[in-house]
Structure formats: C-alpha cells, structure tokens
C-alpha cells in the first residue's frame, strides 16, 4: 500500500501507548490484507461504515485504521465510559459516548459531531448497530446514524467490508483461536454518492433509503471478499422475532 503521509499516526497522543498493546496482539493473531485502502481519506473528517459480526471486529478495524495513518475513533456505548480505566482510555483517545437509547437510533451527539468536523477527525460507525443476526453473517438491516452524520456535515461516507476475523473469535465466542493466524481481508469502497438525498427534508423515509444504499455498498464489498452472493432481501431482526441487542442464538 502507498500512503504519502500519516499525520495522525505520527502526532504524539495516547494512541501510542495503547497501540503498543493492541497492535502486537492483532499482528500476532491475524494477517491483515488491505484492498483499495486508498479510499480511506488521509486527512480530514470522514465516516467509516464496516460490517460487524464478531466482538473482535473493533480491534481489527482499529488496527487497520491505525496502520493507514488515521486515529481510530468509534461510536461507543456510554456505559463503558463508566468502567474504571476503560472509561479513561476511551476519553483520552476521543471515543464518542452514546447512551443505549440513542444507540438504538444510531444518533451522535451534536457537540461530538461538530468536534469531528472542526478537528478533521474520522469516526467508525457500525451501521448495523450490533453484531449481525443474519445466520450466515451477511450484513443485516442498517440504522441511520452513519448516513445522518454524513449528510448533516457533508462528510465522505466510506463503506468497508471485512471477512476472516471469525477465525480469531467466532460470533459470540468465548475463546480466542490465535493459531493459526486468521487471514482477514479488508476492502474499502469509494465514498457512497449521497447527492440524491442532499437538499431534501431529512425525514425517516429519506434516512432509511440512504441507509439501505449504504448497506448495499457494504454487502457488495463483502460479496467480493467471500466470492459468493448475499441472500436476496435484507435480514431484519424485528420481522424475525429477534431482540435488537444481546445474544440471539
């Protein structure tokens, strides 16, 4: 991969000591294969929207973003900020706390959004909101937070698919499988063209349509990685009698 500059990565921050813990772990347990990483902006604000199917995904995505020169910041449950040490770690690295009720709508606090834009930071938002409930781990119905943030602040919305991290930790697994190292493919797509939605009232119908467009992009990227077609129709937990959070299997 060719990256001309990595300003965030080389600026002193709390990411340095924390990365010293997480990066060696991911490096020892996975082999990351980057595809089309040029689509992640080197500078400026952005929204990165990946698929989500195992609890180890955030560590993989964080290391991937870090290796590409950007500081990984996530939309994170506010309750985690109240945990000793964990809350401090999240605070000093600029993670964004969101209350559980707000996360169900994938909302992002206005102050946090404005800070992202003013300081040229990026944020990772899982549009599914939780691990996919789709039986074969295809992307399920998305929530609107990622597209809302991108539309309200005119930010590039970068779709991403990753596949292989289940080799390190299966969905809802309790035991890591560090050997053999899991091969994880990460494919970035060009920013989603949201021009058709701009200048229109941002109602629920518009946000739903824009979110489904985003999910189509993520699904197409995952189809390329997996070499197979996703099932027709988008898996929706509500119509399948599944809860929005927690285990379902």
PDB file of C-alpha atoms in Angstrom:
ATOM      1  CA  UNK A   1       0.000   0.000   0.000  1.00  0.00           C
ATOM      2  CA  UNK A   2       1.218   3.500  -0.651  1.00  0.00           C
ATOM      3  CA  UNK A   3       0.410   6.276   1.776  1.00  0.00           C
ATOM      4  CA  UNK A   4       2.172   9.577   1.275  1.00  0.00           C
ATOM      5  CA  UNK A   5       1.752  10.821   4.835  1.00  0.00           C
ATOM      6  CA  UNK A   6       0.335   9.718   8.147  1.00  0.00           C
ATOM      7  CA  UNK A   7      -0.182  12.891  10.183  1.00  0.00           C
ATOM      8  CA  UNK A   8      -2.457  11.479  12.879  1.00  0.00           C
ATOM      9  CA  UNK A   9      -0.451   8.348  13.470  1.00  0.00           C
ATOM     10  CA  UNK A  10       2.778  10.281  13.929  1.00  0.00           C
ATOM     11  CA  UNK A  11       1.333  13.011  16.145  1.00  0.00           C
ATOM     12  CA  UNK A  12       2.003  12.252  19.850  1.00  0.00           C
ATOM     13  CA  UNK A  13      -1.145  11.002  21.561  1.00  0.00           C
ATOM     14  CA  UNK A  14      -2.481   8.381  23.947  1.00  0.00           C
ATOM     15  CA  UNK A  15      -2.935   6.171  20.899  1.00  0.00           C
ATOM     16  CA  UNK A  16       0.796   5.466  21.008  1.00  0.00           C
ATOM     17  CA  UNK A  17       0.927   3.504  24.300  1.00  0.00           C
ATOM     18  CA  UNK A  18      -2.471   1.925  23.700  1.00  0.00           C
ATOM     19  CA  UNK A  19      -1.472   0.936  20.186  1.00  0.00           C
ATOM     20  CA  UNK A  20       1.613  -0.631  21.708  1.00  0.00           C
ATOM     21  CA  UNK A  21      -0.721  -3.109  23.388  1.00  0.00           C
ATOM     22  CA  UNK A  22      -3.347  -3.733  20.721  1.00  0.00           C
ATOM     23  CA  UNK A  23      -1.237  -3.699  17.547  1.00  0.00           C
ATOM     24  CA  UNK A  24       1.123  -6.529  18.623  1.00  0.00           C
ATOM     25  CA  UNK A  25      -1.864  -8.653  19.663  1.00  0.00           C
ATOM     26  CA  UNK A  26      -3.593  -8.269  16.282  1.00  0.00           C
ATOM     27  CA  UNK A  27      -0.313  -8.701  14.445  1.00  0.00           C
ATOM     28  CA  UNK A  28       0.365 -11.952  16.323  1.00  0.00           C
ATOM     29  CA  UNK A  29      -3.104 -13.406  15.779  1.00  0.00           C
ATOM     30  CA  UNK A  30      -4.143 -12.172  12.323  1.00  0.00           C
ATOM     31  CA  UNK A  31      -2.815 -11.445   8.853  1.00  0.00           C
ATOM     32  CA  UNK A  32      -4.477  -8.285   7.573  1.00  0.00           C
ATOM     33  CA  UNK A  33      -4.901  -7.995   3.816  1.00  0.00           C
ATOM     34  CA  UNK A  34      -5.831  -4.489   2.652  1.00  0.00           C
ATOM     35  CA  UNK A  35      -7.744  -3.975  -0.589  1.00  0.00           C
ATOM     36  CA  UNK A  36      -8.399  -0.486  -2.036  1.00  0.00           C
ATOM     37  CA  UNK A  37      -7.261   1.244   1.163  1.00  0.00           C
ATOM     38  CA  UNK A  38      -6.779   4.443  -0.863  1.00  0.00           C
ATOM     39  CA  UNK A  39     -10.441   5.203  -0.257  1.00  0.00           C
ATOM     40  CA  UNK A  40      -9.839   5.969   3.429  1.00  0.00           C
ATOM     41  CA  UNK A  41      -9.058   9.715   3.459  1.00  0.00           C
ATOM     42  CA  UNK A  42      -5.525  10.548   4.571  1.00  0.00           C
ATOM     43  CA  UNK A  43      -6.713  13.821   6.083  1.00  0.00           C
ATOM     44  CA  UNK A  44      -9.962  15.433   7.117  1.00  0.00           C
ATOM     45  CA  UNK A  45     -13.192  14.143   8.581  1.00  0.00           C
ATOM     46  CA  UNK A  46     -14.926  11.004   7.384  1.00  0.00           C
ATOM     47  CA  UNK A  47     -17.363   8.299   8.439  1.00  0.00           C
ATOM     48  CA  UNK A  48     -16.170   4.712   8.031  1.00  0.00           C
ATOM     49  CA  UNK A  49     -19.002   2.170   7.931  1.00  0.00           C
ATOM     50  CA  UNK A  50     -17.911  -1.506   8.215  1.00  0.00           C
ATOM     51  CA  UNK A  51     -19.877  -4.708   8.629  1.00  0.00           C
ATOM     52  CA  UNK A  52     -19.941  -6.250  12.119  1.00  0.00           C
ATOM     53  CA  UNK A  53     -20.185  -9.919  13.055  1.00  0.00           C
ATOM     54  CA  UNK A  54     -17.806 -10.708  15.938  1.00  0.00           C
ATOM     55  CA  UNK A  55     -16.760  -8.951  19.134  1.00  0.00           C
ATOM     56  CA  UNK A  56     -13.146  -8.780  17.987  1.00  0.00           C
ATOM     57  CA  UNK A  57     -14.069  -6.618  14.960  1.00  0.00           C
ATOM     58  CA  UNK A  58     -13.357  -3.278  16.710  1.00  0.00           C
ATOM     59  CA  UNK A  59      -9.799  -4.321  17.495  1.00  0.00           C
ATOM     60  CA  UNK A  60      -9.222  -5.415  13.902  1.00  0.00           C
ATOM     61  CA  UNK A  61     -10.759  -2.230  12.491  1.00  0.00           C
ATOM     62  CA  UNK A  62      -8.851  -0.040  14.960  1.00  0.00           C
ATOM     63  CA  UNK A  63      -5.519  -1.554  13.947  1.00  0.00           C
ATOM     64  CA  UNK A  64      -6.428  -1.339  10.262  1.00  0.00           C
ATOM     65  CA  UNK A  65      -7.305   2.357  10.530  1.00  0.00           C
ATOM     66  CA  UNK A  66      -4.152   2.994  12.568  1.00  0.00           C
ATOM     67  CA  UNK A  67      -1.966   1.245  10.007  1.00  0.00           C
ATOM     68  CA  UNK A  68      -3.452   3.517   7.353  1.00  0.00           C
ATOM     69  CA  UNK A  69      -2.376   6.552   9.329  1.00  0.00           C
ATOM     70  CA  UNK A  70      -5.619   7.596  10.992  1.00  0.00           C
ATOM     71  CA  UNK A  71      -6.558   7.544  14.668  1.00  0.00           C
ATOM     72  CA  UNK A  72      -9.416   5.075  15.258  1.00  0.00           C
ATOM     73  CA  UNK A  73     -12.433   6.596  16.981  1.00  0.00           C
ATOM     74  CA  UNK A  74     -15.696   4.752  17.445  1.00  0.00           C
ATOM     75  CA  UNK A  75     -19.255   5.473  18.459  1.00  0.00           C
ATOM     76  CA  UNK A  76     -19.241   3.694  21.842  1.00  0.00           C
ATOM     77  CA  UNK A  77     -21.825   2.780  24.479  1.00  0.00           C
ATOM     78  CA  UNK A  78     -21.785   5.447  27.205  1.00  0.00           C
ATOM     79  CA  UNK A  79     -21.972   2.777  29.906  1.00  0.00           C
ATOM     80  CA  UNK A  80     -18.446   1.659  29.013  1.00  0.00           C
ATOM     81  CA  UNK A  81     -17.148   5.110  29.896  1.00  0.00           C
ATOM     82  CA  UNK A  82     -18.181   4.481  33.490  1.00  0.00           C
ATOM     83  CA  UNK A  83     -15.893   1.478  33.843  1.00  0.00           C
ATOM     84  CA  UNK A  84     -12.584   2.034  35.680  1.00  0.00           C
ATOM     85  CA  UNK A  85      -9.625   2.506  33.326  1.00  0.00           C
ATOM     86  CA  UNK A  86     -11.744   1.650  30.290  1.00  0.00           C
ATOM     87  CA  UNK A  87     -13.611   4.941  30.591  1.00  0.00           C
ATOM     88  CA  UNK A  88     -10.374   6.847  30.988  1.00  0.00           C
ATOM     89  CA  UNK A  89      -8.885   5.107  27.942  1.00  0.00           C
ATOM     90  CA  UNK A  90     -11.930   5.924  25.834  1.00  0.00           C
ATOM     91  CA  UNK A  91     -11.946   9.542  26.994  1.00  0.00           C
ATOM     92  CA  UNK A  92      -8.283  10.328  26.313  1.00  0.00           C
ATOM     93  CA  UNK A  93      -8.492   8.797  22.832  1.00  0.00           C
ATOM     94  CA  UNK A  94     -11.586  10.755  21.852  1.00  0.00           C
ATOM     95  CA  UNK A  95     -14.061   7.888  21.549  1.00  0.00           C
ATOM     96  CA  UNK A  96     -17.657   9.127  21.327  1.00  0.00           C
ATOM     97  CA  UNK A  97     -20.069   8.124  24.119  1.00  0.00           C
ATOM     98  CA  UNK A  98     -23.677   7.450  23.172  1.00  0.00           C
ATOM     99  CA  UNK A  99     -26.426   6.359  25.562  1.00  0.00           C
ATOM    100  CA  UNK A 100     -28.042   2.983  24.882  1.00  0.00           C
ATOM    101  CA  UNK A 101     -31.377   4.587  23.929  1.00  0.00           C
ATOM    102  CA  UNK A 102     -29.618   6.856  21.442  1.00  0.00           C
ATOM    103  CA  UNK A 103     -27.537   3.999  20.072  1.00  0.00           C
ATOM    104  CA  UNK A 104     -30.733   2.199  19.156  1.00  0.00           C
ATOM    105  CA  UNK A 105     -31.237   5.045  16.700  1.00  0.00           C
ATOM    106  CA  UNK A 106     -27.511   5.372  15.966  1.00  0.00           C
ATOM    107  CA  UNK A 107     -27.700   9.057  16.897  1.00  0.00           C
ATOM    108  CA  UNK A 108     -24.492  11.005  17.546  1.00  0.00           C
ATOM    109  CA  UNK A 109     -24.289  13.965  19.933  1.00  0.00           C
ATOM    110  CA  UNK A 110     -24.148  17.305  18.134  1.00  0.00           C
ATOM    111  CA  UNK A 111     -21.109  18.508  20.090  1.00  0.00           C
ATOM    112  CA  UNK A 112     -19.182  15.358  19.193  1.00  0.00           C
ATOM    113  CA  UNK A 113     -20.113  15.717  15.539  1.00  0.00           C
ATOM    114  CA  UNK A 114     -19.007  19.340  15.456  1.00  0.00           C
ATOM    115  CA  UNK A 115     -15.697  18.421  17.101  1.00  0.00           C
ATOM    116  CA  UNK A 116     -15.074  15.744  14.472  1.00  0.00           C
ATOM    117  CA  UNK A 117     -15.561  18.289  11.720  1.00  0.00           C
ATOM    118  CA  UNK A 118     -13.592  21.094  13.375  1.00  0.00           C
ATOM    119  CA  UNK A 119     -10.595  18.891  14.161  1.00  0.00           C
ATOM    120  CA  UNK A 120     -10.696  16.896  10.937  1.00  0.00           C
ATOM    121  CA  UNK A 121     -11.196  13.561  12.667  1.00  0.00           C
ATOM    122  CA  UNK A 122     -12.780  10.379  11.428  1.00  0.00           C
ATOM    123  CA  UNK A 123     -15.238   8.101  13.182  1.00  0.00           C
ATOM    124  CA  UNK A 124     -16.115   4.438  12.755  1.00  0.00           C
ATOM    125  CA  UNK A 125     -19.847   3.716  12.955  1.00  0.00           C
ATOM    126  CA  UNK A 126     -21.203   0.205  12.599  1.00  0.00           C
ATOM    127  CA  UNK A 127     -24.444   0.853  10.701  1.00  0.00           C
ATOM    128  CA  UNK A 128     -25.927  -2.442  11.908  1.00  0.00           C
ATOM    129  CA  UNK A 129     -25.572  -1.199  15.488  1.00  0.00           C
ATOM    130  CA  UNK A 130     -24.666  -4.640  16.824  1.00  0.00           C
ATOM    131  CA  UNK A 131     -23.427  -7.999  15.582  1.00  0.00           C
ATOM    132  CA  UNK A 132     -25.432  -9.072  12.562  1.00  0.00           C
ATOM    133  CA  UNK A 133     -28.240 -11.513  13.281  1.00  0.00           C
ATOM    134  CA  UNK A 134     -28.165 -12.853   9.719  1.00  0.00           C
ATOM    135  CA  UNK A 135     -27.494 -16.615  10.019  1.00  0.00           C
ATOM    136  CA  UNK A 136     -24.555 -16.621   7.588  1.00  0.00           C
ATOM    137  CA  UNK A 137     -23.173 -13.300   8.866  1.00  0.00           C
ATOM    138  CA  UNK A 138     -24.220 -11.174   5.916  1.00  0.00           C
ATOM    139  CA  UNK A 139     -24.992  -7.513   6.706  1.00  0.00           C
ATOM    140  CA  UNK A 140     -28.471  -7.078   8.147  1.00  0.00           C
ATOM    141  CA  UNK A 141     -30.764  -4.047   8.230  1.00  0.00           C
ATOM    142  CA  UNK A 142     -28.845  -0.861   8.979  1.00  0.00           C
ATOM    143  CA  UNK A 143     -29.575   2.042  11.280  1.00  0.00           C
ATOM    144  CA  UNK A 144     -29.447   5.636  10.216  1.00  0.00           C
ATOM    145  CA  UNK A 145     -26.671   7.231  12.291  1.00  0.00           C
ATOM    146  CA  UNK A 146     -23.867   6.906   9.757  1.00  0.00           C
ATOM    147  CA  UNK A 147     -25.778   8.449   6.860  1.00  0.00           C
ATOM    148  CA  UNK A 148     -27.332  11.108   9.088  1.00  0.00           C
ATOM    149  CA  UNK A 149     -23.888  12.267  10.229  1.00  0.00           C
ATOM    150  CA  UNK A 150     -22.525  12.200   6.689  1.00  0.00           C
ATOM    151  CA  UNK A 151     -25.468  14.157   5.294  1.00  0.00           C
ATOM    152  CA  UNK A 152     -25.701  16.730   8.088  1.00  0.00           C
ATOM    153  CA  UNK A 153     -21.997  17.590   7.961  1.00  0.00           C
ATOM    154  CA  UNK A 154     -21.221  16.762   4.319  1.00  0.00           C
ATOM    155  CA  UNK A 155     -18.668  14.094   5.218  1.00  0.00           C
ATOM    156  CA  UNK A 156     -17.418  11.291   2.976  1.00  0.00           C
ATOM    157  CA  UNK A 157     -19.190   8.058   3.901  1.00  0.00           C
ATOM    158  CA  UNK A 158     -16.739   5.225   3.238  1.00  0.00           C
ATOM    159  CA  UNK A 159     -18.196   1.697   3.092  1.00  0.00           C
ATOM    160  CA  UNK A 160     -15.982  -1.165   4.181  1.00  0.00           C
ATOM    161  CA  UNK A 161     -16.239  -4.939   4.416  1.00  0.00           C
ATOM    162  CA  UNK A 162     -14.024  -7.271   6.376  1.00  0.00           C
ATOM    163  CA  UNK A 163     -14.019 -11.054   6.450  1.00  0.00           C
ATOM    164  CA  UNK A 164     -11.952 -13.544   8.385  1.00  0.00           C
ATOM    165  CA  UNK A 165     -11.894 -12.231  11.939  1.00  0.00           C
ATOM    166  CA  UNK A 166     -14.275 -15.018  12.936  1.00  0.00           C
ATOM    167  CA  UNK A 167     -11.220 -17.239  12.684  1.00  0.00           C
ATOM    168  CA  UNK A 168      -9.829 -15.448  15.732  1.00  0.00           C
ATOM    169  CA  UNK A 169     -13.112 -15.204  17.626  1.00  0.00           C
ATOM    170  CA  UNK A 170     -16.384 -16.740  16.364  1.00  0.00           C
ATOM    171  CA  UNK A 171     -19.574 -14.732  16.670  1.00  0.00           C
ATOM    172  CA  UNK A 172     -20.488 -14.693  20.383  1.00  0.00           C
ATOM    173  CA  UNK A 173     -17.493 -16.928  21.005  1.00  0.00           C
ATOM    174  CA  UNK A 174     -15.865 -17.009  24.420  1.00  0.00           C
ATOM    175  CA  UNK A 175     -12.497 -18.438  23.393  1.00  0.00           C
ATOM    176  CA  UNK A 176      -9.867 -16.902  21.148  1.00  0.00           C
ATOM    177  CA  UNK A 177      -8.216 -19.048  18.483  1.00  0.00           C
ATOM    178  CA  UNK A 178      -4.858 -17.308  18.000  1.00  0.00           C
ATOM    179  CA  UNK A 179      -3.271 -20.086  15.949  1.00  0.00           C
ATOM    180  CA  UNK A 180      -3.129 -20.438  13.075  1.00  0.00           C
ATOM    181  CA  UNK A 181      -3.292 -16.717  12.469  1.00  0.00           C
ATOM    182  CA  UNK A 182      -6.606 -15.679  10.953  1.00  0.00           C
ATOM    183  CA  UNK A 183      -6.388 -14.153   7.483  1.00  0.00           C
ATOM    184  CA  UNK A 184      -8.589 -11.067   7.492  1.00  0.00           C
ATOM    185  CA  UNK A 185      -9.415  -9.344   4.215  1.00  0.00           C
ATOM    186  CA  UNK A 186     -10.396  -5.677   4.450  1.00  0.00           C
ATOM    187  CA  UNK A 187     -11.901  -4.000   1.411  1.00  0.00           C
ATOM    188  CA  UNK A 188     -12.697  -0.298   1.253  1.00  0.00           C
ATOM    189  CA  UNK A 189     -15.106   1.194  -1.242  1.00  0.00           C
ATOM    190  CA  UNK A 190     -15.314   4.689  -2.716  1.00  0.00           C
ATOM    191  CA  UNK A 191     -17.472   7.104  -0.706  1.00  0.00           C
ATOM    192  CA  UNK A 192     -21.170   6.467  -1.171  1.00  0.00           C
ATOM    193  CA  UNK A 193     -22.769   9.005  -3.509  1.00  0.00           C
ATOM    194  CA  UNK A 194     -25.400  10.675  -1.340  1.00  0.00           C
ATOM    195  CA  UNK A 195     -26.044  13.579  -3.721  1.00  0.00           C
ATOM    196  CA  UNK A 196     -29.605  12.462  -4.485  1.00  0.00           C
ATOM    197  CA  UNK A 197     -30.501  12.899  -0.792  1.00  0.00           C
ATOM    198  CA  UNK A 198     -28.994  16.343  -0.248  1.00  0.00           C
ATOM    199  CA  UNK A 199     -31.221  19.386  -0.101  1.00  0.00           C
ATOM    200  CA  UNK A 200     -34.277  17.319   0.816  1.00  0.00           C
ATOM    201  CA  UNK A 201     -36.083  17.109   4.163  1.00  0.00           C
ATOM    202  CA  UNK A 202     -34.178  14.619   6.318  1.00  0.00           C
ATOM    203  CA  UNK A 203     -37.162  12.539   7.318  1.00  0.00           C
ATOM    204  CA  UNK A 204     -37.289   8.873   8.270  1.00  0.00           C
ATOM    205  CA  UNK A 205     -38.015   7.735   4.716  1.00  0.00           C
ATOM    206  CA  UNK A 206     -35.001   9.555   3.282  1.00  0.00           C
ATOM    207  CA  UNK A 207     -32.696   8.245   6.022  1.00  0.00           C
ATOM    208  CA  UNK A 208     -33.976   4.706   5.523  1.00  0.00           C
ATOM    209  CA  UNK A 209     -33.363   4.880   1.770  1.00  0.00           C
ATOM    210  CA  UNK A 210     -29.870   6.335   2.230  1.00  0.00           C
ATOM    211  CA  UNK A 211     -29.036   3.710   4.848  1.00  0.00           C
ATOM    212  CA  UNK A 212     -30.165   0.866   2.592  1.00  0.00           C
ATOM    213  CA  UNK A 213     -27.948   2.312  -0.152  1.00  0.00           C
ATOM    214  CA  UNK A 214     -25.024   2.197   2.267  1.00  0.00           C
ATOM    215  CA  UNK A 215     -25.820  -1.397   3.235  1.00  0.00           C
ATOM    216  CA  UNK A 216     -25.936  -2.363  -0.442  1.00  0.00           C
ATOM    217  CA  UNK A 217     -22.416  -0.984  -0.890  1.00  0.00           C
ATOM    218  CA  UNK A 218     -21.110  -2.850   2.164  1.00  0.00           C
ATOM    219  CA  UNK A 219     -22.808  -6.060   1.039  1.00  0.00           C
ATOM    220  CA  UNK A 220     -21.342  -5.781  -2.462  1.00  0.00           C
ATOM    221  CA  UNK A 221     -17.852  -5.403  -0.984  1.00  0.00           C
ATOM    222  CA  UNK A 222     -18.406  -8.439   1.228  1.00  0.00           C
ATOM    223  CA  UNK A 223     -19.653 -10.470  -1.733  1.00  0.00           C
ATOM    224  CA  UNK A 224     -16.350  -9.777  -3.450  1.00  0.00           C
ATOM    225  CA  UNK A 225     -14.371 -10.871  -0.406  1.00  0.00           C
ATOM    226  CA  UNK A 226     -16.403 -14.035   0.117  1.00  0.00           C
ATOM    227  CA  UNK A 227     -16.756 -14.886  -3.563  1.00  0.00           C
ATOM    228  CA  UNK A 228     -20.481 -15.544  -3.240  1.00  0.00           C
ATOM    229  CA  UNK A 229     -23.786 -13.738  -3.439  1.00  0.00           C
ATOM    230  CA  UNK A 230     -25.658 -12.499  -0.405  1.00  0.00           C
ATOM    231  CA  UNK A 231     -29.228 -13.746   0.111  1.00  0.00           C
ATOM    232  CA  UNK A 232     -31.962 -11.736  -1.571  1.00  0.00           C
ATOM    233  CA  UNK A 233     -33.651  -9.356   0.847  1.00  0.00           C
ATOM    234  CA  UNK A 234     -32.217  -7.642   3.909  1.00  0.00           C
ATOM    235  CA  UNK A 235     -32.361  -9.544   7.211  1.00  0.00           C
ATOM    236  CA  UNK A 236     -34.463  -7.593   9.723  1.00  0.00           C
ATOM    237  CA  UNK A 237     -34.407  -8.708  13.386  1.00  0.00           C
ATOM    238  CA  UNK A 238     -37.828  -7.177  14.008  1.00  0.00           C
ATOM    239  CA  UNK A 239     -39.531  -9.355  11.430  1.00  0.00           C
ATOM    240  CA  UNK A 240     -37.614 -12.410  12.675  1.00  0.00           C
ATOM    241  CA  UNK A 241     -38.694 -12.052  16.306  1.00  0.00           C
ATOM    242  CA  UNK A 242     -35.179 -11.181  17.462  1.00  0.00           C
ATOM    243  CA  UNK A 243     -34.126  -8.581  20.006  1.00  0.00           C
ATOM    244  CA  UNK A 244     -32.119  -5.569  18.914  1.00  0.00           C
ATOM    245  CA  UNK A 245     -29.312  -6.190  21.420  1.00  0.00           C
ATOM    246  CA  UNK A 246     -27.725  -9.106  23.231  1.00  0.00           C
ATOM    247  CA  UNK A 247     -27.242 -12.688  22.175  1.00  0.00           C
ATOM    248  CA  UNK A 248     -29.800 -14.267  19.887  1.00  0.00           C
ATOM    249  CA  UNK A 249     -28.517 -17.804  19.261  1.00  0.00           C
TER     250      UNK A 249
END
